Amino acid sequence: MLHEFSQQCAAQHVQVLGVSPDTVETHQRFIKTKGITLLLISDTNGCIQRSYLPGRVTLLIDQHGMIRHMIKGYPSVASLRSALDTLLDVPVLPR
């Protein structure tokens, strides 16, 4: 289900990133255990978390590199799909 969501995002030119304070090794175990295909960022020094949200966060980034949606914690596929639908319904303003 999460793999299908990743493919749907790619087709819409949306990148999904998971950010957490966990180490790269922890992320690798998590990816292997859960079989996920999303990109995970290890923010062990907290730099990203201080800029956005503390703890684990999932970011939806549009084709222009803009963060369009943030979800705290481990989102369900349903909440990710809802966020993607909202993102696709809201036009990007020209720069």
PDB file of C-alpha atoms in Angstrom:
ATOM      1  CA  MET A   1       0.000   0.000   0.000  1.00  0.00           C
ATOM      2  CA  LEU A   2       2.779   2.441   0.889  1.00  0.00           C
ATOM      3  CA  HIS A   3       4.688   1.397  -2.225  1.00  0.00           C
ATOM      4  CA  GLU A   4       1.636   2.194  -4.383  1.00  0.00           C
ATOM      5  CA  PHE A   5       1.356   5.577  -2.678  1.00  0.00           C
ATOM      6  CA  SER A   6       5.026   6.278  -3.466  1.00  0.00           C
ATOM      7  CA  GLN A   7       4.394   5.479  -7.115  1.00  0.00           C
ATOM      8  CA  GLN A   8       1.329   7.746  -7.156  1.00  0.00           C
ATOM      9  CA  CYS A   9       3.420  10.583  -5.703  1.00  0.00           C
ATOM     10  CA  ALA A  10       6.171  10.059  -8.261  1.00  0.00           C
ATOM     11  CA  ALA A  11       3.602  10.213 -11.063  1.00  0.00           C
ATOM     12  CA  GLN A  12       2.448  13.574  -9.669  1.00  0.00           C
ATOM     13  CA  HIS A  13       6.047  14.838  -9.257  1.00  0.00           C
ATOM     14  CA  VAL A  14       5.737  14.860  -5.480  1.00  0.00           C
ATOM     15  CA  GLN A  15       8.549  13.600  -3.234  1.00  0.00           C
ATOM     16  CA  VAL A  16       7.740  12.118   0.167  1.00  0.00           C
ATOM     17  CA  LEU A  17      10.491  12.399   2.783  1.00  0.00           C
ATOM     18  CA  GLY A  18      10.539  11.008   6.291  1.00  0.00           C
ATOM     19  CA  VAL A  19      12.723  12.921   8.750  1.00  0.00           C
ATOM     20  CA  SER A  20      13.649  11.663  12.201  1.00  0.00           C
ATOM     21  CA  PRO A  21      16.419  11.888  14.777  1.00  0.00           C
ATOM     22  CA  ASP A  22      17.147   8.183  14.243  1.00  0.00           C
ATOM     23  CA  THR A  23      20.485   7.023  12.874  1.00  0.00           C
ATOM     24  CA  VAL A  24      21.042   5.821   9.316  1.00  0.00           C
ATOM     25  CA  GLU A  25      21.423   2.276  10.674  1.00  0.00           C
ATOM     26  CA  THR A  26      18.049   2.519  12.412  1.00  0.00           C
ATOM     27  CA  HIS A  27      16.472   3.766   9.183  1.00  0.00           C
ATOM     28  CA  GLN A  28      18.008   0.895   7.245  1.00  0.00           C
ATOM     29  CA  ARG A  29      16.537  -1.638   9.688  1.00  0.00           C
ATOM     30  CA  PHE A  30      13.159   0.126   9.529  1.00  0.00           C
ATOM     31  CA  ILE A  31      13.192   0.094   5.709  1.00  0.00           C
ATOM     32  CA  LYS A  32      14.104  -3.594   5.653  1.00  0.00           C
ATOM     33  CA  THR A  33      11.516  -4.550   8.287  1.00  0.00           C
ATOM     34  CA  LYS A  34       8.657  -2.511   6.832  1.00  0.00           C
ATOM     35  CA  GLY A  35       9.623  -2.824   3.168  1.00  0.00           C
ATOM     36  CA  ILE A  36       9.094   0.869   2.568  1.00  0.00           C
ATOM     37  CA  THR A  37      10.398   2.750  -0.450  1.00  0.00           C
ATOM     38  CA  LEU A  38      10.164   6.300   0.886  1.00  0.00           C
ATOM     39  CA  LEU A  39      13.314   8.328   1.362  1.00  0.00           C
ATOM     40  CA  LEU A  40      14.242   8.668   5.036  1.00  0.00           C
ATOM     41  CA  ILE A  41      16.502  11.432   6.328  1.00  0.00           C
ATOM     42  CA  SER A  42      18.550  10.928   9.464  1.00  0.00           C
ATOM     43  CA  ASP A  43      18.576  14.226  11.358  1.00  0.00           C
ATOM     44  CA  THR A  44      20.653  13.159  14.343  1.00  0.00           C
ATOM     45  CA  ASN A  45      21.828  16.718  15.038  1.00  0.00           C
ATOM     46  CA  GLY A  46      18.258  18.093  14.916  1.00  0.00           C
ATOM     47  CA  CYS A  47      18.943  20.773  12.299  1.00  0.00           C
ATOM     48  CA  ILE A  48      15.875  19.991  10.167  1.00  0.00           C
ATOM     49  CA  GLN A  49      13.690  19.436  13.213  1.00  0.00           C
ATOM     50  CA  ARG A  50      14.555  22.853  14.650  1.00  0.00           C
ATOM     51  CA  SER A  51      13.548  24.429  11.343  1.00  0.00           C
ATOM     52  CA  TYR A  52      10.235  22.595  10.974  1.00  0.00           C
ATOM     53  CA  LEU A  53       8.848  20.236  13.605  1.00  0.00           C
ATOM     54  CA  PRO A  54      10.583  18.317  16.392  1.00  0.00           C
ATOM     55  CA  GLY A  55      10.595  14.531  16.270  1.00  0.00           C
ATOM     56  CA  ARG A  56       9.505  12.427  13.339  1.00  0.00           C
ATOM     57  CA  VAL A  57       7.888  14.268  10.462  1.00  0.00           C
ATOM     58  CA  THR A  58       6.818  13.365   6.936  1.00  0.00           C
ATOM     59  CA  LEU A  59       7.165  16.029   4.266  1.00  0.00           C
ATOM     60  CA  LEU A  60       5.438  16.227   0.893  1.00  0.00           C
ATOM     61  CA  ILE A  61       7.587  18.249  -1.489  1.00  0.00           C
ATOM     62  CA  ASP A  62       6.315  19.454  -4.849  1.00  0.00           C
ATOM     63  CA  GLN A  63       8.110  19.491  -8.191  1.00  0.00           C
ATOM     64  CA  HIS A  64       9.481  22.967  -7.415  1.00  0.00           C
ATOM     65  CA  GLY A  65      11.164  21.783  -4.218  1.00  0.00           C
ATOM     66  CA  MET A  66       8.611  23.505  -1.989  1.00  0.00           C
ATOM     67  CA  ILE A  67       7.425  21.764   1.167  1.00  0.00           C
ATOM     68  CA  ARG A  68       3.681  21.686   0.647  1.00  0.00           C
ATOM     69  CA  HIS A  69       2.597  19.539   3.582  1.00  0.00           C
ATOM     70  CA  MET A  70       4.024  18.313   6.900  1.00  0.00           C
ATOM     71  CA  ILE A  71       2.650  15.469   8.986  1.00  0.00           C
ATOM     72  CA  LYS A  72       3.982  14.840  12.489  1.00  0.00           C
ATOM     73  CA  GLY A  73       4.747  11.267  13.509  1.00  0.00           C
ATOM     74  CA  TYR A  74       4.043   8.126  11.506  1.00  0.00           C
ATOM     75  CA  PRO A  75       1.179   8.985   9.160  1.00  0.00           C
ATOM     76  CA  SER A  76      -1.187   6.362   7.869  1.00  0.00           C
ATOM     77  CA  VAL A  77      -1.436   5.814   4.135  1.00  0.00           C
ATOM     78  CA  ALA A  78      -4.947   7.285   4.311  1.00  0.00           C
ATOM     79  CA  SER A  79      -3.654  10.535   5.837  1.00  0.00           C
ATOM     80  CA  LEU A  80      -0.849  10.648   3.257  1.00  0.00           C
ATOM     81  CA  ARG A  81      -3.357  10.177   0.430  1.00  0.00           C
ATOM     82  CA  SER A  82      -5.537  12.942   1.878  1.00  0.00           C
ATOM     83  CA  ALA A  83      -2.519  15.268   2.087  1.00  0.00           C
ATOM     84  CA  LEU A  84      -1.575  14.455  -1.511  1.00  0.00           C
ATOM     85  CA  ASP A  85      -5.134  15.100  -2.715  1.00  0.00           C
ATOM     86  CA  THR A  86      -5.136  18.460  -0.918  1.00  0.00           C
ATOM     87  CA  LEU A  87      -1.732  19.333  -2.346  1.00  0.00           C
ATOM     88  CA  LEU A  88      -2.887  18.527  -5.884  1.00  0.00           C
ATOM     89  CA  ASP A  89      -6.066  20.613  -5.461  1.00  0.00           C
ATOM     90  CA  VAL A  90      -4.188  23.761  -4.374  1.00  0.00           C
ATOM     91  CA  PRO A  91      -2.365  25.501  -7.221  1.00  0.00           C
ATOM     92  CA  VAL A  92       1.177  26.734  -6.760  1.00  0.00           C
ATOM     93  CA  LEU A  93       1.406  30.502  -7.012  1.00  0.00           C
ATOM     94  CA  PRO A  94       3.865  31.792  -9.589  1.00  0.00           C
ATOM     95  CA  ARG A  95       7.153  33.023  -8.225  1.00  0.00           C
TER      96      ARG A  95
END
